[in-house]
């Protein structure tokens, strides 16, 4: 069956980005002129995933407002003749999105479990919104092509410097050609000396429905949270899982440096901003 559903966990506190995230969701931080979450949602829609499920929490209502109609704004744009902007606003508010809440901050695995009543019994995609991926072919489309062949869970992975593996879920995999690995094990946030490889899981997953039963049974792991990586380890006992080393550049926009880098790269590509920004950057005479 074709994948239809995309789950976006968006209940986290954004502690890496305080103080701006004290009263505003990190998912609403602007990447040039669109909130981070919109990039992920557009990637999902571009890949044919039409049912978007957002897992939010307290203090996240700005996300719902963003994807809602704003009659006042539409009226003003129409009156002032801003047709392009109006069309863009309508595209955003026409997306079909369901919301559910993660009521306690019990981890990524628990957030995914909150989506169960909306996903039911079918395979689904997961997008971590602070991972911004700039790729010639959307990363989820690259993963869907593998899913169509393999019919099992697929993880997006990328090589990271060894000393940074403690920030990620890390796979042990057997190369299967064309950037694909048959996953043998996964470990959440290992110390560099314990890590099975330098292939880190990067914010995009395709998961099969048995993950939910496993998540129900998964105890708190790293940092006292229910970890999705631990549940994927459980999935490996019964099912094949593949990891795809995708083509594209990744920015960790939940991190201040990654966010600034993403903003510069994305703005440089914009015809309305790029040339002047490039000129300005030249004046900085960076060492
Ligand atoms: C989460 C996952 C981790 C993954 C990472 C990718 O960690 O638990 O396995 O590698 O996202 O960004 P977090 O960054 O939420 O601590």
mmCIF file of C-alpha atoms and ligand atoms in Angstrom:
data_model
loop_
_atom_site.group_PDB
_atom_site.id
_atom_site.type_symbol
_atom_site.label_atom_id
_atom_site.label_comp_id
_atom_site.label_asym_id
_atom_site.label_seq_id
_atom_site.Cartn_x
_atom_site.Cartn_y
_atom_site.Cartn_z
ATOM 1 C CA UNK A 1 0.000 0.000 0.000
ATOM 2 C CA UNK A 2 1.209 3.504 -0.817
ATOM 3 C CA UNK A 3 2.291 5.611 2.127
ATOM 4 C CA UNK A 4 -0.180 8.387 2.911
ATOM 5 C CA UNK A 5 0.611 9.610 6.406
ATOM 6 C CA UNK A 6 3.374 11.821 7.724
ATOM 7 C CA UNK A 7 3.863 12.293 11.464
ATOM 8 C CA UNK A 8 5.599 15.400 12.806
ATOM 9 C CA UNK A 9 6.565 15.309 16.481
ATOM 10 C CA UNK A 10 6.464 18.963 17.559
ATOM 11 C CA UNK A 11 5.987 18.876 21.316
ATOM 12 C CA UNK A 12 9.619 19.423 22.402
ATOM 13 C CA UNK A 13 10.652 22.396 24.523
ATOM 14 C CA UNK A 14 13.405 23.598 22.191
ATOM 15 C CA UNK A 15 15.820 23.979 25.105
ATOM 16 C CA UNK A 16 18.799 24.218 22.722
ATOM 17 C CA UNK A 17 17.303 27.419 21.396
ATOM 18 C CA UNK A 18 16.401 29.282 24.577
ATOM 19 C CA UNK A 19 15.524 32.044 25.228
ATOM 20 C CA UNK A 20 13.642 32.523 21.936
ATOM 21 C CA UNK A 21 11.766 29.248 22.472
ATOM 22 C CA UNK A 22 10.538 30.215 25.942
ATOM 23 C CA UNK A 23 7.204 31.484 24.608
ATOM 24 C CA UNK A 24 7.384 30.553 20.882
ATOM 25 C CA UNK A 25 7.557 27.045 19.443
ATOM 26 C CA UNK A 26 10.943 26.192 17.879
ATOM 27 C CA UNK A 27 9.008 24.807 14.907
ATOM 28 C CA UNK A 28 7.975 28.406 14.125
ATOM 29 C CA UNK A 29 11.530 29.787 13.907
ATOM 30 C CA UNK A 30 11.898 31.378 10.487
ATOM 31 C CA UNK A 31 14.093 29.886 7.828
ATOM 32 C CA UNK A 32 14.266 32.980 5.614
ATOM 33 C CA UNK A 33 10.516 33.712 5.609
ATOM 34 C CA UNK A 34 8.847 30.384 6.327
ATOM 35 C CA UNK A 35 8.678 28.588 9.675
ATOM 36 C CA UNK A 36 10.878 25.492 9.956
ATOM 37 C CA UNK A 37 7.914 23.135 10.212
ATOM 38 C CA UNK A 38 6.561 24.299 6.864
ATOM 39 C CA UNK A 39 9.639 22.987 5.038
ATOM 40 C CA UNK A 40 9.012 19.489 6.396
ATOM 41 C CA UNK A 41 5.283 19.645 5.664
ATOM 42 C CA UNK A 42 5.990 20.798 2.095
ATOM 43 C CA UNK A 43 8.529 17.969 1.676
ATOM 44 C CA UNK A 44 5.861 15.480 2.801
ATOM 45 C CA UNK A 45 3.224 16.888 0.472
ATOM 46 C CA UNK A 46 5.706 16.965 -2.441
ATOM 47 C CA UNK A 47 6.257 13.225 -1.827
ATOM 48 C CA UNK A 48 2.533 12.488 -2.044
ATOM 49 C CA UNK A 49 2.010 12.179 1.734
ATOM 50 C CA UNK A 50 -1.256 14.025 1.975
ATOM 51 C CA UNK A 51 -2.271 13.235 5.554
ATOM 52 C CA UNK A 52 -0.185 15.300 7.911
ATOM 53 C CA UNK A 53 -0.306 14.492 11.624
ATOM 54 C CA UNK A 54 1.237 16.994 14.021
ATOM 55 C CA UNK A 55 2.009 15.956 17.582
ATOM 56 C CA UNK A 56 1.983 19.187 19.539
ATOM 57 C CA UNK A 57 1.916 20.125 23.201
ATOM 58 C CA UNK A 58 1.283 23.093 25.471
ATOM 59 C CA UNK A 59 2.356 26.445 24.071
ATOM 60 C CA UNK A 60 2.340 25.246 20.471
ATOM 61 C CA UNK A 61 -0.872 26.849 19.249
ATOM 62 C CA UNK A 62 1.056 29.189 16.902
ATOM 63 C CA UNK A 63 1.656 26.103 14.710
ATOM 64 C CA UNK A 64 -2.080 25.471 14.409
ATOM 65 C CA UNK A 65 -2.729 29.150 13.672
ATOM 66 C CA UNK A 66 -0.077 29.097 10.972
ATOM 67 C CA UNK A 67 -1.781 26.292 9.056
ATOM 68 C CA UNK A 68 -5.286 27.729 9.611
ATOM 69 C CA UNK A 69 -7.245 30.211 7.492
ATOM 70 C CA UNK A 70 -6.862 33.827 8.513
ATOM 71 C CA UNK A 71 -9.915 35.535 7.125
ATOM 72 C CA UNK A 72 -8.709 39.010 8.180
ATOM 73 C CA UNK A 73 -5.323 38.567 6.534
ATOM 74 C CA UNK A 74 -6.825 37.102 3.335
ATOM 75 C CA UNK A 75 -9.274 40.023 3.122
ATOM 76 C CA UNK A 76 -6.538 42.618 3.566
ATOM 77 C CA UNK A 77 -4.252 40.953 1.001
ATOM 78 C CA UNK A 78 -7.125 40.759 -1.475
ATOM 79 C CA UNK A 79 -8.093 44.396 -0.906
ATOM 80 C CA UNK A 80 -4.506 45.553 -1.384
ATOM 81 C CA UNK A 81 -4.095 43.465 -4.528
ATOM 82 C CA UNK A 82 -1.293 41.215 -3.153
ATOM 83 C CA UNK A 83 -2.373 38.261 -5.272
ATOM 84 C CA UNK A 84 0.877 36.266 -5.013
ATOM 85 C CA UNK A 85 0.943 36.492 -1.234
ATOM 86 C CA UNK A 86 -2.725 35.607 -1.017
ATOM 87 C CA UNK A 87 -2.151 32.516 -3.133
ATOM 88 C CA UNK A 88 0.778 31.502 -0.924
ATOM 89 C CA UNK A 89 -1.303 31.951 2.249
ATOM 90 C CA UNK A 90 -4.113 29.842 0.743
ATOM 91 C CA UNK A 91 -1.679 27.053 -0.162
ATOM 92 C CA UNK A 92 -0.571 26.883 3.468
ATOM 93 C CA UNK A 93 -4.067 26.909 4.936
ATOM 94 C CA UNK A 94 -5.380 24.357 2.432
ATOM 95 C CA UNK A 95 -3.044 21.620 3.698
ATOM 96 C CA UNK A 96 -4.934 18.860 5.464
ATOM 97 C CA UNK A 97 -3.515 18.535 8.967
ATOM 98 C CA UNK A 98 -4.663 16.620 12.050
ATOM 99 C CA UNK A 99 -3.389 17.485 15.488
ATOM 100 C CA UNK A 100 -2.968 15.498 18.629
ATOM 101 C CA UNK A 101 -1.130 16.345 21.822
ATOM 102 C CA UNK A 102 1.692 14.695 23.640
ATOM 103 C CA UNK A 103 0.626 15.567 27.157
ATOM 104 C CA UNK A 104 3.866 14.667 28.924
ATOM 105 C CA UNK A 105 7.434 15.127 27.669
ATOM 106 C CA UNK A 106 8.294 11.432 27.711
ATOM 107 C CA UNK A 107 10.481 11.321 24.600
ATOM 108 C CA UNK A 108 10.387 10.901 20.837
ATOM 109 C CA UNK A 109 9.188 7.288 21.047
ATOM 110 C CA UNK A 110 6.281 8.357 23.226
ATOM 111 C CA UNK A 111 5.439 11.208 20.824
ATOM 112 C CA UNK A 112 5.198 8.714 17.951
ATOM 113 C CA UNK A 113 2.991 6.476 20.075
ATOM 114 C CA UNK A 114 0.603 9.441 20.529
ATOM 115 C CA UNK A 115 -0.004 9.293 16.750
ATOM 116 C CA UNK A 116 -1.267 5.701 16.886
ATOM 117 C CA UNK A 117 -5.004 6.523 16.959
ATOM 118 C CA UNK A 118 -4.530 8.666 13.819
ATOM 119 C CA UNK A 119 -2.171 6.363 11.924
ATOM 120 C CA UNK A 120 -3.995 3.073 12.669
ATOM 121 C CA UNK A 121 -2.546 0.013 11.022
ATOM 122 C CA UNK A 122 -0.452 1.296 8.133
ATOM 123 C CA UNK A 123 3.140 2.225 7.447
ATOM 124 C CA UNK A 124 3.874 5.924 7.919
ATOM 125 C CA UNK A 125 6.605 8.504 7.582
ATOM 126 C CA UNK A 126 8.147 10.518 10.417
ATOM 127 C CA UNK A 127 9.703 13.951 9.955
ATOM 128 C CA UNK A 128 11.724 15.676 12.672
ATOM 129 C CA UNK A 129 11.060 19.299 11.813
ATOM 130 C CA UNK A 130 14.357 20.767 13.001
ATOM 131 C CA UNK A 131 16.289 18.675 10.497
ATOM 132 C CA UNK A 132 16.310 20.805 7.367
ATOM 133 C CA UNK A 133 17.435 18.840 4.343
ATOM 134 C CA UNK A 134 18.423 20.490 1.111
ATOM 135 C CA UNK A 135 18.446 17.819 -1.549
ATOM 136 C CA UNK A 136 18.097 17.591 -5.340
ATOM 137 C CA UNK A 137 15.413 14.936 -4.786
ATOM 138 C CA UNK A 138 13.507 15.342 -1.483
ATOM 139 C CA UNK A 139 15.047 12.942 1.047
ATOM 140 C CA UNK A 140 11.672 11.364 1.800
ATOM 141 C CA UNK A 141 11.200 10.705 -1.944
ATOM 142 C CA UNK A 142 14.600 8.935 -1.964
ATOM 143 C CA UNK A 143 13.409 6.844 1.003
ATOM 144 C CA UNK A 144 10.019 6.082 -0.550
ATOM 145 C CA UNK A 145 11.767 4.669 -3.621
ATOM 146 C CA UNK A 146 13.588 2.217 -1.319
ATOM 147 C CA UNK A 147 10.401 1.462 0.620
ATOM 148 C CA UNK A 148 8.611 0.537 -2.598
ATOM 149 C CA UNK A 149 11.300 -2.076 -3.295
ATOM 150 C CA UNK A 150 11.871 -3.375 0.244
ATOM 151 C CA UNK A 151 8.452 -2.881 1.914
ATOM 152 C CA UNK A 152 10.009 -2.452 5.364
ATOM 153 C CA UNK A 153 11.096 0.316 7.738
ATOM 154 C CA UNK A 154 13.670 2.741 6.331
ATOM 155 C CA UNK A 155 15.890 5.197 8.240
ATOM 156 C CA UNK A 156 17.678 8.212 6.761
ATOM 157 C CA UNK A 157 21.338 8.216 7.789
ATOM 158 C CA UNK A 158 24.370 10.376 7.232
ATOM 159 C CA UNK A 159 28.004 10.090 8.291
ATOM 160 C CA UNK A 160 28.917 12.405 11.158
ATOM 161 C CA UNK A 161 32.289 13.059 12.796
ATOM 162 C CA UNK A 162 33.012 10.294 15.328
ATOM 163 C CA UNK A 163 33.197 12.731 18.226
ATOM 164 C CA UNK A 164 29.584 13.788 17.527
ATOM 165 C CA UNK A 165 27.905 10.372 17.500
ATOM 166 C CA UNK A 166 26.716 10.899 21.092
ATOM 167 C CA UNK A 167 24.059 13.290 19.729
ATOM 168 C CA UNK A 168 22.366 10.707 17.481
ATOM 169 C CA UNK A 169 20.915 7.289 17.038
ATOM 170 C CA UNK A 170 23.693 5.307 15.315
ATOM 171 C CA UNK A 171 23.298 2.220 13.146
ATOM 172 C CA UNK A 172 25.338 -0.896 12.648
ATOM 173 C CA UNK A 173 24.679 -1.874 9.057
ATOM 174 C CA UNK A 174 25.791 -4.134 6.254
ATOM 175 C CA UNK A 175 26.278 -2.321 2.944
ATOM 176 C CA UNK A 176 23.606 -3.362 0.420
ATOM 177 C CA UNK A 177 24.669 -1.122 -2.503
ATOM 178 C CA UNK A 178 23.724 2.386 -3.648
ATOM 179 C CA UNK A 179 24.001 3.963 -0.203
ATOM 180 C CA UNK A 180 21.703 1.354 1.342
ATOM 181 C CA UNK A 181 22.503 -0.620 4.518
ATOM 182 C CA UNK A 182 20.727 -3.576 6.020
ATOM 183 C CA UNK A 183 20.493 -2.506 9.643
ATOM 184 C CA UNK A 184 21.806 -5.014 12.204
ATOM 185 C CA UNK A 185 21.567 -2.838 15.292
ATOM 186 C CA UNK A 186 20.820 0.714 16.410
ATOM 187 C CA UNK A 187 22.052 2.515 19.515
ATOM 188 C CA UNK A 188 20.734 5.806 20.870
ATOM 189 C CA UNK A 189 23.382 8.434 21.600
ATOM 190 C CA UNK A 190 26.390 6.143 22.155
ATOM 191 C CA UNK A 191 29.756 7.403 23.362
ATOM 192 C CA UNK A 192 32.227 7.534 20.440
ATOM 193 C CA UNK A 193 34.135 4.474 21.679
ATOM 194 C CA UNK A 194 30.928 2.388 21.895
ATOM 195 C CA UNK A 195 29.363 3.522 18.592
ATOM 196 C CA UNK A 196 28.960 0.733 16.023
ATOM 197 C CA UNK A 197 29.667 3.196 13.156
ATOM 198 C CA UNK A 198 29.575 6.875 12.234
ATOM 199 C CA UNK A 199 26.240 6.512 10.407
ATOM 200 C CA UNK A 200 23.756 8.662 12.318
ATOM 201 C CA UNK A 201 19.966 8.638 12.005
ATOM 202 C CA UNK A 202 18.878 11.995 10.610
ATOM 203 C CA UNK A 203 15.294 12.952 11.306
ATOM 204 C CA UNK A 204 13.413 11.018 8.578
ATOM 205 C CA UNK A 205 11.930 7.559 9.097
ATOM 206 C CA UNK A 206 9.506 5.221 7.365
ATOM 207 C CA UNK A 207 8.051 2.873 9.977
ATOM 208 C CA UNK A 208 5.851 -0.187 9.793
ATOM 209 C CA UNK A 209 2.865 -0.521 12.191
ATOM 210 C CA UNK A 210 4.398 -3.119 14.591
ATOM 211 C CA UNK A 211 6.495 -0.216 15.920
ATOM 212 C CA UNK A 212 3.442 0.849 17.963
ATOM 213 C CA UNK A 213 3.140 -2.408 19.935
ATOM 214 C CA UNK A 214 6.870 -2.299 20.561
ATOM 215 C CA UNK A 215 6.716 1.329 21.705
ATOM 216 C CA UNK A 216 3.983 0.374 24.194
ATOM 217 C CA UNK A 217 6.491 -1.996 25.794
ATOM 218 C CA UNK A 218 9.597 0.172 25.483
ATOM 219 C CA UNK A 219 10.892 1.368 28.852
ATOM 220 C CA UNK A 220 12.553 4.751 29.323
ATOM 221 C CA UNK A 221 16.073 4.697 27.904
ATOM 222 C CA UNK A 222 18.691 7.413 27.303
ATOM 223 C CA UNK A 223 17.957 10.589 29.269
ATOM 224 C CA UNK A 224 15.011 8.852 30.964
ATOM 225 C CA UNK A 225 12.928 9.125 27.763
ATOM 226 C CA UNK A 226 11.093 6.539 25.667
ATOM 227 C CA UNK A 227 13.397 6.396 22.679
ATOM 228 C CA UNK A 228 12.257 5.643 19.138
ATOM 229 C CA UNK A 229 15.694 4.132 18.482
ATOM 230 C CA UNK A 230 15.135 1.534 21.229
ATOM 231 C CA UNK A 231 11.806 0.550 19.641
ATOM 232 C CA UNK A 232 13.495 0.232 16.226
ATOM 233 C CA UNK A 233 15.945 -2.141 17.896
ATOM 234 C CA UNK A 234 12.910 -4.200 18.961
ATOM 235 C CA UNK A 235 11.522 -4.088 15.403
ATOM 236 C CA UNK A 236 14.805 -5.581 14.156
ATOM 237 C CA UNK A 237 14.087 -8.806 16.027
ATOM 238 C CA UNK A 238 11.189 -9.627 13.655
ATOM 239 C CA UNK A 239 11.624 -7.493 10.556
ATOM 240 C CA UNK A 240 14.203 -6.168 8.163
ATOM 241 C CA UNK A 241 15.094 -2.489 8.553
ATOM 242 C CA UNK A 242 17.151 -0.598 5.970
ATOM 243 C CA UNK A 243 19.047 2.661 6.277
ATOM 244 C CA UNK A 244 19.635 4.984 3.350
ATOM 245 C CA UNK A 245 22.641 7.298 3.218
ATOM 246 C CA UNK A 246 20.735 10.006 1.387
ATOM 247 C CA UNK A 247 21.970 12.555 -1.096
ATOM 248 C CA UNK A 248 21.678 16.102 0.150
ATOM 249 C CA UNK A 249 22.910 18.615 2.657
ATOM 250 C CA UNK A 250 21.554 18.549 6.172
ATOM 251 C CA UNK A 251 21.233 21.391 8.661
ATOM 252 C CA UNK A 252 20.396 20.856 12.295
ATOM 253 C CA UNK A 253 18.202 23.927 12.544
ATOM 254 C CA UNK A 254 17.305 23.112 16.161
ATOM 255 C CA UNK A 255 20.853 24.172 16.978
ATOM 256 C CA UNK A 256 21.854 27.853 16.837
ATOM 257 C CA UNK A 257 24.818 27.367 14.505
ATOM 258 C CA UNK A 258 22.969 24.962 12.183
ATOM 259 C CA UNK A 259 20.034 27.366 12.075
ATOM 260 C CA UNK A 260 22.246 30.307 11.058
ATOM 261 C CA UNK A 261 23.985 28.198 8.409
ATOM 262 C CA UNK A 262 20.637 27.041 6.981
ATOM 263 C CA UNK A 263 19.376 30.608 6.830
ATOM 264 C CA UNK A 264 22.436 31.802 4.921
ATOM 265 C CA UNK A 265 22.393 28.904 2.452
ATOM 266 C CA UNK A 266 18.647 29.141 1.805
ATOM 267 C CA UNK A 267 18.711 32.942 1.502
ATOM 268 C CA UNK A 268 21.661 32.831 -0.919
ATOM 269 C CA UNK A 269 19.584 30.632 -3.218
ATOM 270 C CA UNK A 270 16.689 33.089 -3.329
ATOM 271 C CA UNK A 271 16.658 35.301 -6.416
ATOM 272 C CA UNK A 272 15.113 38.170 -4.409
ATOM 273 C CA UNK A 273 17.711 38.037 -1.593
ATOM 274 C CA UNK A 274 20.727 36.033 -2.766
ATOM 275 C CA UNK A 275 22.638 38.609 -4.853
ATOM 276 C CA UNK A 276 22.483 41.362 -2.217
ATOM 277 C CA UNK A 277 23.235 38.992 0.639
ATOM 278 C CA UNK A 278 26.249 37.637 -1.265
ATOM 279 C CA UNK A 279 27.484 41.200 -1.745
ATOM 280 C CA UNK A 280 26.993 41.971 1.936
ATOM 281 C CA UNK A 281 28.838 38.818 3.006
ATOM 282 C CA UNK A 282 31.774 39.888 0.816
ATOM 283 C CA UNK A 283 31.984 43.191 2.693
ATOM 284 C CA UNK A 284 32.506 41.293 5.934
ATOM 285 C CA UNK A 285 35.972 40.182 4.686
ATOM 286 C CA UNK A 286 35.681 36.916 6.516
ATOM 287 C CA UNK A 287 39.114 35.532 7.423
HETATM 288 C C1 LIG B 1 16.501 12.307 17.881
HETATM 289 C C2 LIG B 1 16.637 10.786 17.862
HETATM 290 C C3 LIG B 1 18.022 10.382 17.362
HETATM 291 C C4 LIG B 1 18.277 11.011 16.000
HETATM 292 C C5 LIG B 1 18.094 12.534 16.089
HETATM 293 C C6 LIG B 1 18.197 13.132 14.698
HETATM 294 O O1 LIG B 1 17.345 12.821 18.883
HETATM 295 O O2 LIG B 1 16.403 10.269 19.164
HETATM 296 O O3 LIG B 1 18.106 8.983 17.263
HETATM 297 O O4 LIG B 1 19.575 10.692 15.562
HETATM 298 O O5 LIG B 1 16.813 12.876 16.628
HETATM 299 O O6 LIG B 1 18.091 14.511 14.764
HETATM 300 P P1 LIG B 1 17.187 14.325 19.464
HETATM 301 O O7 LIG B 1 17.903 15.216 18.496
HETATM 302 O O8 LIG B 1 15.721 14.599 19.540
HETATM 303 O O9 LIG B 1 17.850 14.291 20.810
#
